[in-house]
CSV table of C-alpha atoms in Angstrom, one decimal:
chain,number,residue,atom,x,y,z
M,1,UNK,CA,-16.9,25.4,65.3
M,2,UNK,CA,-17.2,26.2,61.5
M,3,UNK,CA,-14.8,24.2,59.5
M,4,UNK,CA,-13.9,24.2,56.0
M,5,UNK,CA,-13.2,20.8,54.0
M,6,UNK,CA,-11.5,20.8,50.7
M,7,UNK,CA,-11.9,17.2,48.8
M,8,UNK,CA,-15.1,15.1,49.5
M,9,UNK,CA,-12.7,11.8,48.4
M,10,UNK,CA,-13.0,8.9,51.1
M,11,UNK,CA,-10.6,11.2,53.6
M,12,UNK,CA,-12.7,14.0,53.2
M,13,UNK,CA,-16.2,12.1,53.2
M,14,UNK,CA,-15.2,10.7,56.4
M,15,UNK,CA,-14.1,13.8,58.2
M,16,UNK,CA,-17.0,15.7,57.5
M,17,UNK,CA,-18.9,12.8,58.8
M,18,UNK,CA,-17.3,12.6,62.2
M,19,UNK,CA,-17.7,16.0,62.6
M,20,UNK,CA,-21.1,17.5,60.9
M,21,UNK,CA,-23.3,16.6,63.7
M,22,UNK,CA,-21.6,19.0,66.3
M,23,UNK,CA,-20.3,21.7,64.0
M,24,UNK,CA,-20.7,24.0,60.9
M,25,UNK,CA,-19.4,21.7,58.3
M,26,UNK,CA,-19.0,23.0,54.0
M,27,UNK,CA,-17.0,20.9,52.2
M,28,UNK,CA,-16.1,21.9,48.3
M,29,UNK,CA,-14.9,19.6,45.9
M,30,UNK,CA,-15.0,19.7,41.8
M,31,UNK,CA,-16.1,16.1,41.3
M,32,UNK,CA,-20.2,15.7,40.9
M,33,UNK,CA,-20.3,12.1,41.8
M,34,UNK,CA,-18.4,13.0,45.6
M,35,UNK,CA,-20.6,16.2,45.7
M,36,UNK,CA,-24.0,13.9,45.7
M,37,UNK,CA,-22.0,11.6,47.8
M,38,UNK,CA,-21.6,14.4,50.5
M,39,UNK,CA,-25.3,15.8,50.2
M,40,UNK,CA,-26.3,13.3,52.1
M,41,UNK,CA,-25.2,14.6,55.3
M,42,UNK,CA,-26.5,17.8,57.1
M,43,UNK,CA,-23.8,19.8,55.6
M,44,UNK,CA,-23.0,22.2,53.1
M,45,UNK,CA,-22.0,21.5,49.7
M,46,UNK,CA,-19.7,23.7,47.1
M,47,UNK,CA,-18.9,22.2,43.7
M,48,UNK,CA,-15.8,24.6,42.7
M,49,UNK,CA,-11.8,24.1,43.4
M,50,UNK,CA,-10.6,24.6,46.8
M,51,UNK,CA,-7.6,26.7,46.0
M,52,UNK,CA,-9.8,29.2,44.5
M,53,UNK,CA,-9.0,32.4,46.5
M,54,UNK,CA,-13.0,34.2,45.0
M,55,UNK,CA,-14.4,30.8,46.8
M,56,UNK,CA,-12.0,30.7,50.2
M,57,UNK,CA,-13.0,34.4,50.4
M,58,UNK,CA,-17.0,33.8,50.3
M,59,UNK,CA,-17.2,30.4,53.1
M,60,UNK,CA,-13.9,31.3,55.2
M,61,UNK,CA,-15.9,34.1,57.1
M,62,UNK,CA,-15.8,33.7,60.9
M,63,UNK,CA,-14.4,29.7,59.9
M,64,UNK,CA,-12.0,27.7,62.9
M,65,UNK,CA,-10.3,25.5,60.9
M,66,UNK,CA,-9.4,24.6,57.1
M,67,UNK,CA,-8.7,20.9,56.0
M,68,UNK,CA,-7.4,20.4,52.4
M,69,UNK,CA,-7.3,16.8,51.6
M,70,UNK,CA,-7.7,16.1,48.1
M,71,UNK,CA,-5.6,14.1,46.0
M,72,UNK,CA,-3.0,17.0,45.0
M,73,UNK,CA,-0.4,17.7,47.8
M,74,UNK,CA,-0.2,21.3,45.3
M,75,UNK,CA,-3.7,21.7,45.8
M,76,UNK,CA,-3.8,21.3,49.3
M,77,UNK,CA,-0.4,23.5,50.0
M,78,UNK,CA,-2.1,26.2,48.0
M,79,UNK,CA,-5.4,26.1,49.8
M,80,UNK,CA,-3.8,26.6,53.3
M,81,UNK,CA,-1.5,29.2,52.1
M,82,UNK,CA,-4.7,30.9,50.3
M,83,UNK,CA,-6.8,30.4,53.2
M,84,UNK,CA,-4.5,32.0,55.9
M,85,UNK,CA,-3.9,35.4,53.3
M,86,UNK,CA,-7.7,35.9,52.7
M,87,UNK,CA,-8.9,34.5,56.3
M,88,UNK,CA,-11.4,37.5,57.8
M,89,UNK,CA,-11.7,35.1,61.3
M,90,UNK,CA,-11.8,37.1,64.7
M,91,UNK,CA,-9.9,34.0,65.8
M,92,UNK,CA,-6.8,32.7,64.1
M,93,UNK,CA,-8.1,30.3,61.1
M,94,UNK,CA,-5.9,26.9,62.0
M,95,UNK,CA,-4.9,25.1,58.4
M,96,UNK,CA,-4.2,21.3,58.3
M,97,UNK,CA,-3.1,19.9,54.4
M,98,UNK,CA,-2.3,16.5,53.8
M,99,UNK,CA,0.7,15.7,51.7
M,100,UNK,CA,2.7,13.0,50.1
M,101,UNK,CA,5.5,13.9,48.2
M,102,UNK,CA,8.4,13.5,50.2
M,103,UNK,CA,9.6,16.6,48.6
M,104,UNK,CA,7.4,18.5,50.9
M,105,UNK,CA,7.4,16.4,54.0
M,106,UNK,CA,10.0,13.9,55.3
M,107,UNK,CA,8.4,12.4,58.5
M,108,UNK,CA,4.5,12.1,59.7
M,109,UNK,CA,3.5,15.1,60.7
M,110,UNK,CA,5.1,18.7,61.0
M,111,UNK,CA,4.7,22.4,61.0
M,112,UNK,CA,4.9,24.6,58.1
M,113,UNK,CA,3.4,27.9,59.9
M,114,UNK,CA,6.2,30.1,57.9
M,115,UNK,CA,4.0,29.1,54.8
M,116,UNK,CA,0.8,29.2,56.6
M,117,UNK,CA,0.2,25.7,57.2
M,118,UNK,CA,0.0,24.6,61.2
M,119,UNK,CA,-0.5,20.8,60.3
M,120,UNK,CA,1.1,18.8,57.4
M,121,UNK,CA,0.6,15.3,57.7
M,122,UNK,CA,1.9,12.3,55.3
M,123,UNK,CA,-0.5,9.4,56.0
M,124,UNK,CA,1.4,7.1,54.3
M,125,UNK,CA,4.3,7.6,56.8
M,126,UNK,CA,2.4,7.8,59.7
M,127,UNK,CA,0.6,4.8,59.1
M,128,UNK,CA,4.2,3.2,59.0
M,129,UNK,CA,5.4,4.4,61.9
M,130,UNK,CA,2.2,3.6,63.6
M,131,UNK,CA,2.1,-0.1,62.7
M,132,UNK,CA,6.1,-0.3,63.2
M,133,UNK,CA,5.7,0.6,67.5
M,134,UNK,CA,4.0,-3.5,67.3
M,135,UNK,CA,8.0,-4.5,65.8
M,136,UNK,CA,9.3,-5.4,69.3
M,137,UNK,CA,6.1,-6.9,70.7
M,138,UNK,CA,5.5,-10.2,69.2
M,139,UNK,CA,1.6,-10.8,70.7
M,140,UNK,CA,0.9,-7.0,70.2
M,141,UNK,CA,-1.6,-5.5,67.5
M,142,UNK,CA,-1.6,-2.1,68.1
M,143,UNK,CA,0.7,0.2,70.5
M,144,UNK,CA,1.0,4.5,70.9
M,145,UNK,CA,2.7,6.3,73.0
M,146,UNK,CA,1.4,9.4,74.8
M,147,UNK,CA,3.0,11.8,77.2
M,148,UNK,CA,6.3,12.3,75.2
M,149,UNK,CA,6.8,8.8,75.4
M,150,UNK,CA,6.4,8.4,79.6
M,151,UNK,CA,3.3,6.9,78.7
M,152,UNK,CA,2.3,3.5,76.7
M,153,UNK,CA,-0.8,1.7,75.6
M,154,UNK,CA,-0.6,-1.7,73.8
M,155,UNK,CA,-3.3,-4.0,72.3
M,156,UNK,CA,-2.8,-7.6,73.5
M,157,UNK,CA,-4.9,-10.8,71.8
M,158,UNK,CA,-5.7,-12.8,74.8
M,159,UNK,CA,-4.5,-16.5,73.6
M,160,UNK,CA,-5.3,-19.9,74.8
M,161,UNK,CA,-1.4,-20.6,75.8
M,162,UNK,CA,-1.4,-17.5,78.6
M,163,UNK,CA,-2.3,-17.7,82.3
M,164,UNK,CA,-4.6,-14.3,81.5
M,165,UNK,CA,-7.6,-16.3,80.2
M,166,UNK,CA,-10.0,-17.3,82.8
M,167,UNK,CA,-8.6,-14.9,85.5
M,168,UNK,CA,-10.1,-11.9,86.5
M,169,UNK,CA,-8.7,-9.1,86.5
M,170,UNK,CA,-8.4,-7.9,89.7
M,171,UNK,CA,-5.9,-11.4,90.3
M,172,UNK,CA,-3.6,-10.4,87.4
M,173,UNK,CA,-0.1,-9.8,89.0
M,174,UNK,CA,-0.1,-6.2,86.9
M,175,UNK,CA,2.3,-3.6,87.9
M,176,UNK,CA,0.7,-0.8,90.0
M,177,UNK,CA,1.4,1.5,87.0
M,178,UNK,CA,-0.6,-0.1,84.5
M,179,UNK,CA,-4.5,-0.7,84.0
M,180,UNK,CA,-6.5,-2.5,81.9
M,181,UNK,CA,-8.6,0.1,80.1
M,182,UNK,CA,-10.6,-2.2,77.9
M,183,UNK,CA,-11.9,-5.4,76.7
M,184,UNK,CA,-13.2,-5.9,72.9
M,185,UNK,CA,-14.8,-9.1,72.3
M,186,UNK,CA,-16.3,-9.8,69.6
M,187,UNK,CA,-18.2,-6.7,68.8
M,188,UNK,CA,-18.8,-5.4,72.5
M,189,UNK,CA,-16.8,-3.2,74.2
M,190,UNK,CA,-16.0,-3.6,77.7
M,191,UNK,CA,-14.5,-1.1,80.2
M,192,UNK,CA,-13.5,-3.7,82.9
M,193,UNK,CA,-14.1,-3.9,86.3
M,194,UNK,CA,-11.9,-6.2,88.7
M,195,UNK,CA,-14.7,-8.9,88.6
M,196,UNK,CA,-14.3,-9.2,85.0
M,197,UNK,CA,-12.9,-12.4,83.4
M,198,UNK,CA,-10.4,-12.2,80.2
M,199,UNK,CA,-11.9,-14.6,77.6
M,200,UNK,CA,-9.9,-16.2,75.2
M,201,UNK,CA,-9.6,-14.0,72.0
M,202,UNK,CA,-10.2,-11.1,73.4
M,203,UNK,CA,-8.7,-7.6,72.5
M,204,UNK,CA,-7.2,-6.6,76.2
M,205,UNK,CA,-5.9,-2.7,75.9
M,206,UNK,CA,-3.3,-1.5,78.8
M,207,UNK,CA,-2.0,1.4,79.4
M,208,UNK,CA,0.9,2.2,81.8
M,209,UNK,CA,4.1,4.0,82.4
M,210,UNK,CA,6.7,2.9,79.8
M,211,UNK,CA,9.0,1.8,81.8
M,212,UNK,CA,7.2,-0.8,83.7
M,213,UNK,CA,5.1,-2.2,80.7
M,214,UNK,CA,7.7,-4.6,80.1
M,215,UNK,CA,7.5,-6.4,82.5
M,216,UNK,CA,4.0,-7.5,82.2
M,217,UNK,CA,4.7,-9.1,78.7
M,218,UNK,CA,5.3,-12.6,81.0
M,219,UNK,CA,1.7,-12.5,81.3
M,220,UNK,CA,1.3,-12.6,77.4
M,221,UNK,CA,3.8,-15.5,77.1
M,222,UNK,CA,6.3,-13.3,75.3
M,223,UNK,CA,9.4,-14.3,77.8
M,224,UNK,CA,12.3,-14.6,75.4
M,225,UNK,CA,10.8,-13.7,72.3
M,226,UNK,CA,12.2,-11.4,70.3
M,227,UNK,CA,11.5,-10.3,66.4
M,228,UNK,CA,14.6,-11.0,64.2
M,229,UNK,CA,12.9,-11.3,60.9
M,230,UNK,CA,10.2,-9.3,59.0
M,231,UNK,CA,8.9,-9.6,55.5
M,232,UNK,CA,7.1,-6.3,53.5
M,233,UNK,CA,5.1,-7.3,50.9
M,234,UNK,CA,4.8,-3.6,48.6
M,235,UNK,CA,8.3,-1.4,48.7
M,236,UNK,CA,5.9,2.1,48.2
M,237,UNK,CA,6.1,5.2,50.5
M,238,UNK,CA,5.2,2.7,53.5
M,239,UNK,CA,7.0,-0.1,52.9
M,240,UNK,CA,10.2,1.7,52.4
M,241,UNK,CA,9.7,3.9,55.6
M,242,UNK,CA,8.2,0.5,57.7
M,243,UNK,CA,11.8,-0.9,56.3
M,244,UNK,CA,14.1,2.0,57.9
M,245,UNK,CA,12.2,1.6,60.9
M,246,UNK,CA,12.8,-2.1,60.9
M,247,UNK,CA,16.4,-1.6,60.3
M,248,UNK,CA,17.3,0.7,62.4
M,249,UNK,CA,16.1,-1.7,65.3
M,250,UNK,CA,18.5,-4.4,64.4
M,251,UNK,CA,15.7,-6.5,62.7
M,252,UNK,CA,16.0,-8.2,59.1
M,253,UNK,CA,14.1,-7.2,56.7
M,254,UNK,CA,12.7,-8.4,53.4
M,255,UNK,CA,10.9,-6.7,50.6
M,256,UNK,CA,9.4,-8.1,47.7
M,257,UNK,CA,8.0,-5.1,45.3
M,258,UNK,CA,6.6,-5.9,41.8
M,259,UNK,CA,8.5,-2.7,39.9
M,260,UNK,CA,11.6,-3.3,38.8
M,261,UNK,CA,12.8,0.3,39.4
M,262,UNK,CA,11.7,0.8,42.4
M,263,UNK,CA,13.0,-2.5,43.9
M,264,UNK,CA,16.9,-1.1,42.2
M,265,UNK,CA,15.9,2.7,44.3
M,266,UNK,CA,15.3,0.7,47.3
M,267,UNK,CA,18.4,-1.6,47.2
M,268,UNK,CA,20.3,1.1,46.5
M,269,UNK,CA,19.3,3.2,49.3
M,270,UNK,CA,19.0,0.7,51.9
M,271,UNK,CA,21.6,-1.8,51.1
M,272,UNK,CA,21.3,-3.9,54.2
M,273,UNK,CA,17.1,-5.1,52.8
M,274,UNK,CA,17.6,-7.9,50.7
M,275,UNK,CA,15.1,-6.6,47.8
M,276,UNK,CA,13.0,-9.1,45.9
M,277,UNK,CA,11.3,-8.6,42.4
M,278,UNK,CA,8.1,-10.3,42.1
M,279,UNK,CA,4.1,-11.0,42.9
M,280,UNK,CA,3.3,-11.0,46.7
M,281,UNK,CA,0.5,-13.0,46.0
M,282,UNK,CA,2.4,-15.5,44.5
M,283,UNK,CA,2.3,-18.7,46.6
M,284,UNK,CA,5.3,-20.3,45.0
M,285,UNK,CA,7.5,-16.7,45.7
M,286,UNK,CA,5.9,-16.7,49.1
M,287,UNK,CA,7.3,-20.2,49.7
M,288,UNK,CA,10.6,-20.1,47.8
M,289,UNK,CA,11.7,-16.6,50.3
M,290,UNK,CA,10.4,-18.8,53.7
M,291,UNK,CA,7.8,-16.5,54.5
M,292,UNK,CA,6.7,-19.5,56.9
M,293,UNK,CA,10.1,-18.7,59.1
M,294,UNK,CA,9.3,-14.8,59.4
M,295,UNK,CA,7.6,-13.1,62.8
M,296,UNK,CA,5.8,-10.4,61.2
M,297,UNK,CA,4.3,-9.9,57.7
M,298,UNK,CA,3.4,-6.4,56.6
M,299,UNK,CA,1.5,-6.7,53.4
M,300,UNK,CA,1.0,-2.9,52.2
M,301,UNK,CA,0.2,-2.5,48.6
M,302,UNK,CA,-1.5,0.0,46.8
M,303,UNK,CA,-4.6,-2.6,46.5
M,304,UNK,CA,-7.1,-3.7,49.2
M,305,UNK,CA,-7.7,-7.0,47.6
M,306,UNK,CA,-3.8,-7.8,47.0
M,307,UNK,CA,-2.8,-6.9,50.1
M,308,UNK,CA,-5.8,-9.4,52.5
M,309,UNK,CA,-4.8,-12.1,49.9
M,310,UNK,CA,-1.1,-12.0,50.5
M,311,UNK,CA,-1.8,-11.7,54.5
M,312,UNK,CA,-4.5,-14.6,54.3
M,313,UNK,CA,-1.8,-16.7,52.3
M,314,UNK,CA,1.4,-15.6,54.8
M,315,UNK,CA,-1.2,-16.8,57.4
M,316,UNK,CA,-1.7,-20.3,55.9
M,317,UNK,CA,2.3,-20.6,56.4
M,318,UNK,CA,1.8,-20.5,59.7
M,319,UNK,CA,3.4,-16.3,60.1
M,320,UNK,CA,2.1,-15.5,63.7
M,321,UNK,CA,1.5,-11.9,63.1
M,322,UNK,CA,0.3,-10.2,59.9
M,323,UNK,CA,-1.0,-6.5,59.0
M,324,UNK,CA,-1.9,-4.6,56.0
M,325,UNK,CA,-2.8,-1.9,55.0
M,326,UNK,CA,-6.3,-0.6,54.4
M,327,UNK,CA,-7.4,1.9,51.5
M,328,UNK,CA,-11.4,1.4,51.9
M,329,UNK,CA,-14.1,3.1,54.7
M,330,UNK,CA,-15.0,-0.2,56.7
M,331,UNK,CA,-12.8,-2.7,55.5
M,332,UNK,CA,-10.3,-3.1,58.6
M,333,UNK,CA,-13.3,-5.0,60.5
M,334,UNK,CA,-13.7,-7.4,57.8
M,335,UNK,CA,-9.7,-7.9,57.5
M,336,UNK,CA,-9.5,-8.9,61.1
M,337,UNK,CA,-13.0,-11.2,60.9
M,338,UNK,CA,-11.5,-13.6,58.7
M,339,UNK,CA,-7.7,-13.5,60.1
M,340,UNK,CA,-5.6,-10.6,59.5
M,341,UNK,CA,-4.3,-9.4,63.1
M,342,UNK,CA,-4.4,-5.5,62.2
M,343,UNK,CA,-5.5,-3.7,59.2
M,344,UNK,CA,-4.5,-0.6,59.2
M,345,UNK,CA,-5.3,2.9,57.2
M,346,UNK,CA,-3.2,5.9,56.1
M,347,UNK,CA,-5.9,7.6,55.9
M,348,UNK,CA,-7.1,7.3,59.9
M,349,UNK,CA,-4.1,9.6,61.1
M,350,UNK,CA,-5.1,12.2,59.2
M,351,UNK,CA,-8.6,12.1,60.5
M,352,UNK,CA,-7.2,11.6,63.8
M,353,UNK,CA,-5.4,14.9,63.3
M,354,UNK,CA,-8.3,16.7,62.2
M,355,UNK,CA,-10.3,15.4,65.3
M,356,UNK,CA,-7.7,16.7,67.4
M,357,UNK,CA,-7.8,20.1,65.6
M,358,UNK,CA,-11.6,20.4,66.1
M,359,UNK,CA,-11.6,19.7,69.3
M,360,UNK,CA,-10.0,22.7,70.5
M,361,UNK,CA,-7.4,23.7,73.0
M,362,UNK,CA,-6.0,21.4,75.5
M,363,UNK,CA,-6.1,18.3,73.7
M,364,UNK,CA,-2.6,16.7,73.0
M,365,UNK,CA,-3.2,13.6,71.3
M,366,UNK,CA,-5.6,11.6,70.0
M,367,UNK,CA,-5.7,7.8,69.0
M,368,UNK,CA,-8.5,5.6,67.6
M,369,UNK,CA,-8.4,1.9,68.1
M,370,UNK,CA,-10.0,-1.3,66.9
M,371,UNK,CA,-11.5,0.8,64.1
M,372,UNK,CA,-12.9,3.8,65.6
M,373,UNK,CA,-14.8,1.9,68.4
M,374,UNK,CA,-12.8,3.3,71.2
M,375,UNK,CA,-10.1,6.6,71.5
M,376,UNK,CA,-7.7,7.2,73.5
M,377,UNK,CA,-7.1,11.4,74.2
M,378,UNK,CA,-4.8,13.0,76.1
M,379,UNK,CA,-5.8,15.9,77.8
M,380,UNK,CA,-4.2,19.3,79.4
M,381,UNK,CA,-6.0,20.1,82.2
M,382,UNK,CA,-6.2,23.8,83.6
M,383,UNK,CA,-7.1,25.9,86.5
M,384,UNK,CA,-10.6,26.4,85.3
M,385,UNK,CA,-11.4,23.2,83.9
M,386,UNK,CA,-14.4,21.4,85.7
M,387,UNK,CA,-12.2,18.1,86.1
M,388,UNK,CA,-9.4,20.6,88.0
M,389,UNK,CA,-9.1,20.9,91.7
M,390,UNK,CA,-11.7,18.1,93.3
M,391,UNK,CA,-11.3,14.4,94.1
M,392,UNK,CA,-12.1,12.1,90.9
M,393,UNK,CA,-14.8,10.5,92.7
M,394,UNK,CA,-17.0,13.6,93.2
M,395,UNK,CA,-17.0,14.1,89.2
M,396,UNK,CA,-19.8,13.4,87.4
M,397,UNK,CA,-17.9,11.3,84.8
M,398,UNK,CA,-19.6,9.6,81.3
M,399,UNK,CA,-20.2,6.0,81.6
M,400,UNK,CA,-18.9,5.3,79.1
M,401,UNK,CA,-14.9,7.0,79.8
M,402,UNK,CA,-12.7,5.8,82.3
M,403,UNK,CA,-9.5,8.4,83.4
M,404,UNK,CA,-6.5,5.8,82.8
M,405,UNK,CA,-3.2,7.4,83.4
M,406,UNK,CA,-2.4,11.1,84.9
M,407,UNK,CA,1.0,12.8,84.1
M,408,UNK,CA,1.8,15.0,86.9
M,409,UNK,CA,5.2,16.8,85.7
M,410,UNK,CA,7.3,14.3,84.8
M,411,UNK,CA,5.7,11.2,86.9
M,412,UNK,CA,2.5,9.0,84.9
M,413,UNK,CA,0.5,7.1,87.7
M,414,UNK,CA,-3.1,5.8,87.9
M,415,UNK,CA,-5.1,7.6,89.4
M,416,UNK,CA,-7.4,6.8,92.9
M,417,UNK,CA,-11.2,8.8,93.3
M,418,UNK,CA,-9.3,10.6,96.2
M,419,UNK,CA,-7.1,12.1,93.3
M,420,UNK,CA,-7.6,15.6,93.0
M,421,UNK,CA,-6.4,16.4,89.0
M,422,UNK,CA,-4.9,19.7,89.3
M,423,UNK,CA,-3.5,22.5,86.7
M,424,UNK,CA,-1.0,21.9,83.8
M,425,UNK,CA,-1.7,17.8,84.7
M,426,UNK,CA,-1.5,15.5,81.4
M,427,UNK,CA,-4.8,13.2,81.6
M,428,UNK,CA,-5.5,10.1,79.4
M,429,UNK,CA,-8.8,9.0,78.7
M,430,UNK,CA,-10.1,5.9,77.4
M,431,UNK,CA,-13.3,6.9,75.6
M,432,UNK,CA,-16.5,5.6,73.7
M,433,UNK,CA,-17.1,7.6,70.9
M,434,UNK,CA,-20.2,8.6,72.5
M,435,UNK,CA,-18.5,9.7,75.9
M,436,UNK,CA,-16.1,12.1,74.2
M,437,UNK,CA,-18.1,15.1,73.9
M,438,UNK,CA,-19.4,14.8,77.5
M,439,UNK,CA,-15.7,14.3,78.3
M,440,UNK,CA,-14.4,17.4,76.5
M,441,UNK,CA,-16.6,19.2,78.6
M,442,UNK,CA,-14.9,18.4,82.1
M,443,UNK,CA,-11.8,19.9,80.4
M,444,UNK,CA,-13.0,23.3,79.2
């Protein structure tokens, strides 16, 4: 797949690093310091603006996809719209542009094809309404849902106080329609077998049919807990939409945001938030609003350091659950190493968009989890794909992918290796990042 890139910024650098290896990469970007910084990969690199319509023309010959993701939402709109008028592709050129103006978006993702973009993502927003799906589950890092919601997979930490640690697996009183697709621990990663022992501490992932996923949550220890109370340290773009969220599911909220204007737009427009003006890194303010008494701390300011200082301090209150927000390439693993539950970046659902893009037809959503280690995809499977029409079992299958849940029309079950997948079926797929290519293969 040839695939165009404007902005080598960390969103770009880190697209075009996922994907050079297994396509026809060019990224363009004015800046000479994120030019060099691109070189370094097998890829081609343009110094010029993106939205140039001379430059589209010359590198959009015979090109898949387009992904504007520099710093100006204009830029980016332009590019796409640019890109689709000059686009010379036998096949449709596919535009993705990353916004944040809420002019020009108003939730996650959407489609603007009328102006020629097919994705628009704010990452801002969906990183907030990522990280607000953990709200109702008190022991949970990370949760997604798949399938149009028939389908849910939730991160669990595996805690000394639940009767999970020590047993294995295969004796966990689990609904029938839900599996445990991996362990992390520590920094393996484990696709269980029923022999397999939970450890204390470790990252347990399960995915299973929504409806019945409640009632494993005994297992965790999380009978008759609830979240009541929830304090968001930074009112910005997530903040404010983590606080609508929170609202709208019955749970108090508190904000504490540094600018005095923006704390007077946010009372204003959510009157029920009580609003506080001040430092979240300030331990007195900390302790004067009882951040010791809240279930969840979301500390999402615009700065890396700020925001694992306020979470490492709400920790030291004794707040069972805390997550930020991440601006910097490898920084979430650090966050977690020394306490935070989940750190979380804006800018990983835009990649995770992009991935989907690139990876062609059939694919209907895409996850990452515990910092790219593992995804989660769910596939369309057709007539002629090589997974269609023959038990599981006699499928040559990567090691390192397991088939977790199968959507056959409206019904999600697990399947057996007598299963025979068959056309139009919804498949999700735990995957190693090194088992996803072999595994896009079965589907085409």
């Amino acid at each position: 797949m040839k695939i165009v890139i404007i902005g080598a910024g960390e969103v770009g650098y880190h697209i075009a690093n996922s994907l050079y290896e297994n396509n026809d990469v060019i990224i363009i970007d004015r800046d000479d310091d994120a030019c060099e910084r691109a070189d370094e990969m097998d890829l081609q690199v343009i110094q010029g603006n993106g939205a140039n319509v001379r430059l589209l023309t010359q590198v959009l010959t015979n090109a898949d996809l387009l992904v504007a993701v520099t710093g100006s939402d204009e830029v980016n709109i332009v590019s796409c719209m640019a890109a689709k008028l000059v686009s010379k592709s036998k096949k449709p050129l596919k535009t993705m542009a990353r916004v944040s103006n809420p002019d020009y978006i108003d939730k996650p993702v959407a489609r603007r094809t009328q102006i020629g973009i097919d994705t628009m993502i704010c990452p801002e927003l969906a990183m907030a309404s990522e990280v607000a799906e953990v709200l109702s589950i008190p022991s949970a890092i990370d949760a997604e849902f798949f399938a149009e919601g028939k389908v849910e997979m939730i991160e669990f930490v595996a805690k000394d106080n639940t009767e999970i640690v020590g047993k294995q697996i295969k004796n966990l009183q689990l609904s029938e329609s839900c599996i445990i697709s991996a362990l992390f621990r520590g920094g393996e990663v484990i696709i269980p077998h029923g022999d397999d022992a939970i450890n204390s501490g470790d990252h347990v992932v399960i995915i299973g049919k929504t409806d019945e996923m409640k009632s494993i949550r005994g297992v965790f220890g999380e009978i008759g807990q609830n979240v009541n109370k929830v304090m968001i340290i930074g009112g910005g773009k997530v903040g404010f939409h983590l606080a609508q969220i929170a609202q709208k599911s019955g749970i108090k909220v508190k904000i504490i945001e540094r600018d005095k204007k923006r704390c007077e737009y946010i009372a204003d427009v959510l009157p029920e938030v009580l609003v506080i003006n001040g430092d979240g890194t300030d331990v007195n303010l900390l302790k004067e609003e009882e951040v010791s008494n809240m279930d969840t701390v979301f500390s999402v300011m615009g700065s890396d350091e700020k925001n694992l200082l306020s979470a490492l301090l709400a920790k030291q209150f004794g707040v069972g659950k805390v997550i930020t927000r991440v601006e910097r390439s490898g920084y979430s693993p650090l966050f977690e190493m020394v306490g935070v539950d989940l750190a979380a970046s804006p800018k990983q659902a835009t990649i995770n968009e992009v991935m989907k893009l690139s990876m062609g037809t059939g694919i209907e959503a895409l996850t990452t989890i515990e910092g790219e280690r593992a995804e989660i995809i769910e596939y369309i499977a057709y007539k002629n794909s090589k997974i269609t029409g023959k038990p599981l079992k006699d499928i040559k299958f990567p090691s390192g992918a397991i088939v977790s849940m199968v959507i056959h029309g409206n019904e999600p079950f697990i399947p057996r290796g007598d299963h025979v997948i068959e056309d139009g079926d919804r498949v999700l797929i735990f995957s190693l990042p090194s088992a996803v290519t072999d595994v896009e293969k079965l589907f085409k």
